[in-house]
Short mmCIF file of C-alpha atoms in Angstrom, two decimals:
data_model
loop_
_atom_site.label_atom_id
_atom_site.label_comp_id
_atom_site.label_asym_id
_atom_site.label_seq_id
_atom_site.Cartn_x
_atom_site.Cartn_y
_atom_site.Cartn_z
CA MET A 1 -8.40 136.99 127.15
CA GLY A 2 -10.27 139.22 129.57
CA VAL A 3 -12.88 141.96 129.25
CA ALA A 4 -12.23 145.48 130.52
CA ARG A 5 -15.37 146.31 132.51
CA GLU A 6 -15.27 150.04 131.95
CA HIS A 7 -15.14 149.96 128.16
CA GLY A 8 -16.33 146.44 127.36
CA HIS A 9 -13.54 145.50 124.96
CA THR A 10 -11.15 142.57 125.13
CA ILE A 11 -7.65 143.09 126.44
CA SER A 12 -4.55 141.04 125.79
CA GLU A 13 -2.95 139.06 128.57
CA GLY A 14 -0.57 136.16 128.90
CA PRO A 15 2.57 135.33 126.90
CA THR A 16 2.70 136.46 123.28
CA PRO A 17 3.24 133.64 120.75
CA ALA A 18 6.68 133.68 119.16
CA ASP A 19 5.40 134.42 115.66
CA ALA A 20 3.46 137.45 116.91
CA ALA A 21 6.12 138.84 119.24
CA GLY A 22 8.19 140.45 116.49
CA ALA A 23 11.41 138.78 117.61
CA PRO A 24 13.96 137.95 114.89
CA ALA A 25 13.34 134.53 113.40
CA LEU A 26 15.94 131.98 112.41
CA PRO A 27 16.34 131.53 108.66
CA TYR A 28 14.57 128.60 107.09
CA PRO A 29 16.99 125.65 107.36
CA SER A 30 18.04 123.74 104.28
CA GLY A 31 17.28 120.04 103.99
CA TRP A 32 14.33 117.63 103.96
CA SER A 33 11.06 118.67 105.61
CA ALA A 34 8.02 116.47 106.19
CA LEU A 35 4.86 117.85 104.59
CA ALA A 36 2.55 114.86 104.99
CA PHE A 37 2.18 111.27 106.11
CA SER A 38 2.13 108.63 103.39
CA HIS A 39 -1.42 107.56 104.25
CA GLU A 40 -2.69 111.07 103.47
CA LEU A 41 -1.69 110.72 99.81
CA ARG A 42 -3.70 107.88 98.34
CA PRO A 43 -3.74 107.58 94.51
CA GLY A 44 -5.62 110.52 93.03
CA THR A 45 -5.05 112.80 96.05
CA VAL A 46 -3.90 116.42 95.75
CA LEU A 47 -2.68 118.27 98.88
CA THR A 48 -1.37 121.79 99.42
CA ARG A 49 1.07 122.24 102.30
CA PRO A 50 3.16 125.23 103.42
CA LEU A 51 6.96 125.14 103.43
CA ALA A 52 9.23 128.10 104.18
CA GLY A 53 6.61 130.72 103.43
CA ARG A 54 5.34 129.18 100.18
CA ASP A 55 2.83 126.55 99.11
CA VAL A 56 3.89 123.15 97.85
CA VAL A 57 1.43 120.95 95.97
CA LEU A 58 1.73 117.21 96.56
CA TYR A 59 -0.10 114.63 94.49
CA ARG A 60 -0.10 110.92 93.78
CA THR A 61 -0.95 109.50 90.37
CA GLY A 62 -3.27 106.59 89.71
CA THR A 63 -0.38 104.12 89.68
CA GLY A 64 1.10 105.54 92.89
CA LEU A 65 3.80 107.95 91.66
CA LEU A 66 4.37 110.75 94.15
CA ARG A 67 5.16 114.27 93.00
CA ALA A 68 5.80 117.65 94.62
CA VAL A 69 5.42 120.78 92.48
CA ARG A 70 5.39 124.53 92.81
CA PRO A 71 1.81 125.70 93.16
CA TYR A 72 1.10 127.80 90.08
CA CYS A 73 0.27 126.56 86.61
CA PRO A 74 2.86 127.82 84.07
CA HIS A 75 0.01 128.65 81.66
CA LEU A 76 -1.85 131.46 83.45
CA GLY A 77 -1.02 130.93 87.10
CA ALA A 78 -3.97 128.98 88.50
CA HIS A 79 -3.24 127.32 91.84
CA LEU A 80 -2.64 123.63 91.29
CA GLY A 81 -3.89 122.83 94.78
CA LEU A 82 -7.30 122.98 93.07
CA ALA A 83 -6.21 120.59 90.31
CA GLU A 84 -7.36 117.01 89.87
CA VAL A 85 -5.47 113.83 89.13
CA GLU A 86 -6.72 112.07 86.01
CA GLY A 87 -4.90 108.78 85.68
CA GLU A 88 -1.23 109.75 85.61
CA ASP A 89 -1.80 113.41 84.79
CA LEU A 90 -2.40 116.48 86.94
CA THR A 91 -5.10 118.63 85.31
CA CYS A 92 -5.24 122.37 85.99
CA PRO A 93 -8.70 123.56 87.10
CA PHE A 94 -8.64 126.71 84.93
CA HIS A 95 -8.12 125.67 81.29
CA PHE A 96 -7.73 121.90 81.84
CA PHE A 97 -4.09 121.85 80.81
CA ALA A 98 -2.79 118.40 81.81
CA PHE A 99 0.73 117.59 83.00
CA ALA A 100 2.41 114.18 82.91
CA PRO A 101 4.43 112.86 85.88
CA ASP A 102 7.64 114.28 84.36
CA GLY A 103 6.05 117.75 84.34
CA THR A 104 5.46 117.92 80.58
CA CYS A 105 2.25 119.55 79.41
CA VAL A 106 0.55 116.81 77.36
CA ARG A 107 -2.77 118.44 76.38
CA THR A 108 -4.89 121.56 76.66
CA GLY A 109 -8.58 121.88 77.35
CA TYR A 110 -9.30 122.83 73.75
CA GLY A 111 -7.50 120.06 71.87
CA THR A 112 -4.76 122.39 70.63
CA PRO A 113 -1.02 121.57 70.71
CA PRO A 114 0.24 121.86 74.32
CA PRO A 115 2.89 124.49 75.09
CA ARG A 116 6.42 123.59 76.17
CA SER A 117 5.90 124.83 79.71
CA PRO A 118 6.62 122.08 82.24
CA LEU A 119 5.67 122.11 85.90
CA ALA A 120 8.40 123.09 88.34
CA HIS A 121 9.07 119.92 90.35
CA LEU A 122 10.65 119.78 93.79
CA PRO A 123 12.68 116.81 95.06
CA VAL A 124 10.40 114.56 97.10
CA GLN A 125 11.19 111.48 99.18
CA GLU A 126 8.77 109.03 100.75
CA VAL A 127 10.26 107.00 103.58
CA ASN A 128 9.22 105.58 106.97
CA GLY A 129 5.62 106.68 106.50
CA GLY A 130 6.53 110.32 105.86
CA VAL A 131 6.60 112.49 102.73
CA PHE A 132 9.63 114.81 102.68
CA VAL A 133 10.34 117.71 100.32
CA TRP A 134 13.82 119.15 99.79
CA ARG A 135 14.55 122.86 99.96
CA HIS A 136 17.96 124.53 99.96
CA HIS A 137 18.56 128.24 100.45
CA ASP A 138 20.87 128.46 97.43
CA GLY A 139 19.11 125.92 95.21
CA ARG A 140 21.46 122.95 95.62
CA ASP A 141 20.28 119.47 94.72
CA PRO A 142 19.88 116.97 97.56
CA ASP A 143 23.23 115.68 98.82
CA TRP A 144 21.86 113.48 101.59
CA SER A 145 18.63 111.63 102.31
CA VAL A 146 16.52 110.31 105.16
CA PRO A 147 17.26 106.57 105.41
CA GLN A 148 14.82 103.72 105.70
CA TRP A 149 14.64 102.60 109.32
CA HIS A 150 13.69 99.27 110.76
CA GLN A 151 9.98 98.88 111.47
CA ILE A 152 8.95 97.21 114.69
CA GLY A 153 5.78 95.35 115.52
CA HIS A 154 2.88 94.29 113.34
CA ARG A 155 0.45 97.15 113.97
CA PRO A 156 0.01 100.17 111.67
CA ALA A 157 1.78 103.35 112.75
CA ARG A 158 -0.16 105.95 114.69
CA THR A 159 0.25 109.59 113.66
CA ALA A 160 -0.54 113.08 114.89
CA ALA A 161 0.10 116.61 113.61
CA TRP A 162 -0.03 120.05 115.18
CA GLU A 163 0.68 123.66 114.17
CA LEU A 164 2.24 126.16 116.58
CA ALA A 165 4.66 129.03 116.88
CA GLY A 166 8.34 128.26 117.30
CA ASN A 167 11.35 127.25 115.23
CA VAL A 168 12.35 123.79 114.10
CA GLN A 169 15.95 123.86 115.33
CA GLU A 170 14.85 123.98 118.94
CA VAL A 171 12.65 120.90 118.45
CA ILE A 172 15.63 118.87 117.28
CA GLU A 173 17.90 120.54 119.85
CA ASN A 174 15.66 119.21 122.62
CA SER A 175 17.23 115.77 122.15
CA VAL A 176 20.50 117.04 123.69
CA ASP A 177 18.89 119.41 126.22
CA LEU A 178 19.47 117.06 129.12
CA GLY A 179 18.25 119.46 131.80
CA HIS A 180 14.70 119.83 130.52
CA PHE A 181 13.98 116.10 130.71
CA ALA A 182 13.92 116.41 134.50
CA THR A 183 12.34 119.86 134.89
CA LEU A 184 9.69 119.62 132.16
CA HIS A 185 9.17 115.90 131.59
CA GLY A 186 9.63 114.61 135.10
CA TRP A 187 12.46 112.14 134.62
CA SER A 188 13.98 111.56 138.05
CA LYS A 189 17.38 111.26 136.43
CA ALA A 190 18.70 111.38 132.86
CA GLU A 191 22.18 110.69 131.60
CA ILE A 192 23.81 110.64 128.19
CA ASP A 193 25.32 107.24 127.43
CA GLY A 194 28.55 108.02 125.58
CA PRO A 195 29.48 111.01 123.42
CA VAL A 196 27.08 112.66 121.01
CA THR A 197 28.40 111.97 117.50
CA TYR A 198 27.98 114.17 114.43
CA HIS A 199 28.60 113.20 110.83
CA ASP A 200 27.70 115.57 108.00
CA ALA A 201 23.92 116.07 108.14
CA THR A 202 23.29 113.53 110.91
CA PHE A 203 23.85 113.13 114.64
CA HIS A 204 23.39 110.34 117.20
CA VAL A 205 22.79 110.46 120.94
CA ALA A 206 21.98 107.70 123.43
CA MET A 207 20.39 108.35 126.81
CA ARG A 208 19.15 106.45 129.83
CA ALA A 209 16.25 107.78 131.86
CA HIS A 210 15.41 106.71 135.40
CA GLU A 211 11.73 106.93 136.22
CA SER A 212 9.33 105.96 138.96
CA ALA A 213 5.60 105.28 138.83
CA PRO A 214 2.93 104.30 141.36
CA LEU A 215 2.50 100.55 141.84
CA VAL A 216 5.45 99.62 139.61
CA GLY A 217 8.23 101.56 141.36
CA ASP A 218 11.55 102.46 139.70
CA PHE A 219 12.45 101.51 136.14
CA THR A 220 14.81 102.64 133.36
CA VAL A 221 14.18 103.72 129.78
CA ASP A 222 16.89 103.44 127.13
CA VAL A 223 16.63 105.97 124.29
CA LYS A 224 18.67 106.12 121.08
CA VAL A 225 18.12 109.15 118.87
CA ASP A 226 19.27 109.67 115.28
CA GLY A 227 18.74 113.11 113.78
CA TYR A 228 18.71 113.98 110.08
CA GLY A 229 19.10 117.68 109.43
CA LEU A 230 16.79 120.00 111.33
CA GLY A 231 13.60 118.40 110.06
CA CYS A 232 13.59 114.82 111.25
CA LEU A 233 14.68 112.62 114.10
CA HIS A 234 14.06 108.97 114.92
CA ALA A 235 14.01 107.68 118.49
CA ASP A 236 14.28 104.04 119.54
CA VAL A 237 12.85 103.65 123.04
CA HIS A 238 13.15 100.47 125.13
CA THR A 239 11.78 99.89 128.62
CA PRO A 240 13.38 96.55 129.59
CA ARG A 241 11.28 95.96 132.69
CA PHE A 242 8.02 95.97 130.69
CA GLY A 243 9.43 94.69 127.41
CA LEU A 244 8.07 97.74 125.61
CA ARG A 245 9.77 98.95 122.44
CA MET A 246 8.73 102.09 120.62
CA CYS A 247 9.95 103.83 117.49
CA THR A 248 9.04 107.50 117.28
CA MET A 249 9.62 109.80 114.34
CA VAL A 250 9.53 113.54 115.09
CA MET A 251 9.24 115.89 112.11
CA PRO A 252 9.07 119.68 112.58
CA THR A 253 8.59 121.78 109.44
CA ALA A 254 9.20 125.53 109.15
CA ILE A 255 6.19 127.10 107.44
CA ALA A 256 6.64 130.83 108.23
CA PRO A 257 8.95 132.99 110.35
CA ASN A 258 8.75 131.62 113.92
CA ARG A 259 5.99 129.19 112.96
CA MET A 260 6.02 125.46 112.30
CA GLN A 261 4.01 122.33 111.77
CA PHE A 262 4.91 119.34 113.89
CA ARG A 263 4.30 115.71 112.93
CA GLN A 264 4.82 112.59 115.02
CA LEU A 265 4.65 108.92 114.02
CA ASN A 266 4.83 106.01 116.47
CA ARG A 267 5.06 102.24 116.31
CA ILE A 268 5.22 99.92 119.31
CA ALA A 269 6.01 96.29 120.05
CA PHE A 270 6.50 94.13 123.11
CA ASP A 271 9.30 91.64 123.65
CA GLU A 272 8.16 88.02 123.52
CA PRO A 273 8.32 86.50 127.04
CA GLY A 274 11.24 84.10 127.09
CA ARG A 275 9.63 81.81 129.66
CA LEU A 276 6.73 80.92 127.34
CA PRO A 277 6.68 78.57 124.32
CA PRO A 278 7.45 80.51 121.11
CA GLY A 279 3.93 80.35 119.71
CA LEU A 280 2.29 81.50 122.92
CA ALA A 281 4.97 84.15 123.48
CA ARG A 282 4.19 85.65 120.09
CA ILE A 283 0.47 85.74 120.86
CA VAL A 284 1.10 87.43 124.21
CA SER A 285 3.40 90.02 122.60
CA ARG A 286 0.96 90.88 119.80
CA THR A 287 -2.03 91.01 122.11
CA ALA A 288 -0.23 93.44 124.42
CA ALA A 289 0.61 95.67 121.45
CA ARG A 290 -2.98 95.64 120.21
CA LEU A 291 -4.44 96.47 123.62
CA LEU A 292 -1.88 99.07 124.66
CA GLU A 293 -0.95 100.89 121.44
CA ARG A 294 -3.61 103.58 121.93
CA PRO A 295 -2.73 104.50 125.55
CA VAL A 296 1.02 104.28 124.79
CA PHE A 297 0.60 106.62 121.81
CA ARG A 298 -1.48 109.01 123.90
CA SER A 299 1.22 109.01 126.57
CA SER A 300 3.91 109.62 123.95
CA CYS A 301 1.98 112.58 122.53
CA GLU A 302 1.45 114.01 126.02
CA PHE A 303 5.19 113.73 126.64
CA THR A 304 5.89 115.64 123.43
CA ALA A 305 3.14 118.21 124.03
CA ALA A 306 4.70 119.26 127.33
CA ASP A 307 7.17 121.22 125.17
CA PHE A 308 4.51 122.95 123.07
CA PRO A 309 3.80 125.94 125.37
CA ILE A 310 7.56 126.55 125.67
CA TRP A 311 8.23 126.43 121.93
CA HIS A 312 5.09 128.45 121.20
CA HIS A 313 6.21 131.45 123.25
CA LYS A 314 10.00 131.34 123.48
CA GLN A 315 12.58 133.21 121.42
CA TYR A 316 15.84 131.75 120.15
CA GLN A 317 18.59 132.83 122.56
CA GLN A 318 21.98 133.26 120.89
CA PRO A 319 24.40 133.08 122.48
CA PRO A 320 22.76 131.02 125.23
CA ARG A 321 23.85 131.47 128.83
CA LEU A 322 24.55 127.80 129.54
CA ALA A 323 25.01 126.18 132.93
CA SER A 324 26.26 122.86 134.25
CA GLY A 325 23.62 120.18 133.73
CA ASP A 326 22.24 121.64 130.48
CA GLY A 327 23.68 118.94 128.25
CA PRO A 328 25.83 119.43 125.10
CA ILE A 329 23.79 122.25 123.56
CA GLY A 330 26.86 124.21 122.40
CA PRO A 331 28.28 121.45 120.13
CA PHE A 332 24.79 120.83 118.73
CA ARG A 333 24.42 124.47 117.72
CA ARG A 334 27.81 124.47 116.04
CA TRP A 335 26.72 121.43 114.00
CA ALA A 336 23.35 123.05 113.16
CA ARG A 337 25.04 126.04 111.49
CA ARG A 338 25.62 123.99 108.34
CA PHE A 339 21.91 124.17 107.45
CA TYR A 340 21.75 127.96 107.23
CA PRO A 341 23.05 130.61 104.81
CA GLU A 342 26.52 131.91 105.54
CA ALA A 343 26.81 135.27 107.23
CA PRO A 344 29.42 137.43 105.42
CA GLY A 345 32.82 136.98 107.03
CA ARG A 346 31.52 134.74 109.84
CA GLY A 347 30.88 131.33 108.30
CA ALA A 348 27.56 129.53 108.36
CA VAL A 349 25.62 130.92 111.32
CA PRO A 350 21.92 131.48 111.97
CA ARG A 351 20.84 135.00 111.07
CA PRO A 352 17.50 136.81 111.39
CA HIS A 353 15.04 135.81 108.69
CA ARG A 354 15.15 138.15 105.70
CA GLY A 355 13.48 135.98 103.04
CA GLU A 356 16.17 133.69 101.66
CA GLY A 357 16.17 132.63 98.04
CA GLU A 358 14.09 129.62 97.07
CA SER A 359 15.55 126.48 95.51
CA ARG A 360 15.38 126.25 91.76
CA PRO A 361 13.02 123.77 90.05
CA VAL A 362 14.44 120.26 90.14
CA LEU A 363 12.83 117.17 88.70
CA SER A 364 11.87 114.64 91.36
#
């Protein structure tokens, strides 16, 4: 921002964020969206997180049961983000109506018979250190899930979260945008290793990056990416020369038109040196992970954050004007159509956001 000298008021300058630019927004995609990391929901915790323009209340009972509910108490509409967990029950802050894990109202604050007004649950899944909530534009029950992946190393995962303008499809689409790895991320060369495969709600792509760094010279990085809907992808990264292995989970969540939250979770490990005795090799591998996990995570976040200014200000271009070297963006967009409402007479295609219907209450 700058100050106009003559009148002394601030003036706008620089690119306008996507959510303030007034450009049409993609509809909210159907599927699983990450609203939290598992470690944020210890027993007794209540969190409120945005999803597709509405609040979702997450809570964990005293014995560890995880629930996701619509935010308003069915009694008189108090926001349950202000509620408390008492044992296994969620207690409304207004009249102390308490709700069991199945949503049933089990008591009132006055000792009178509780009404038959259950909470509206949303499907929730906890996997790989993330908490995912299901939403479908026409209220369908979940017909796919995020799988449990292998976990590498012995160190706890490191996590980070950001909020910015942009749309979630383009975050996931980045994994097949071959051109930007060189121009934005500085890979000297990137190539896709074999065809990109699509199956229902998932896709898989393998890449090899060629990089160069001072002192160490040239090296390669092998990357295998598995995407699940438009809200989650998992990347296996291996740098053979250094023995570094990293698992990264990227989770963008649509929270408002042209606005998203972005979560990242990383784990690292180092190959055990084959020339050392097994016991010593294990010590060397674990020590390297302990000493280097922080700088490796910082570097991973910096790699991701290079995209943030682009996502924050860009608009979704459809149809795109593609060129040789872009990577298989066209096939990816055809696959991505399945997660949006159908346009009349045109099949499932992204349309400007007009406030799609919300999914009906479903017990988790």
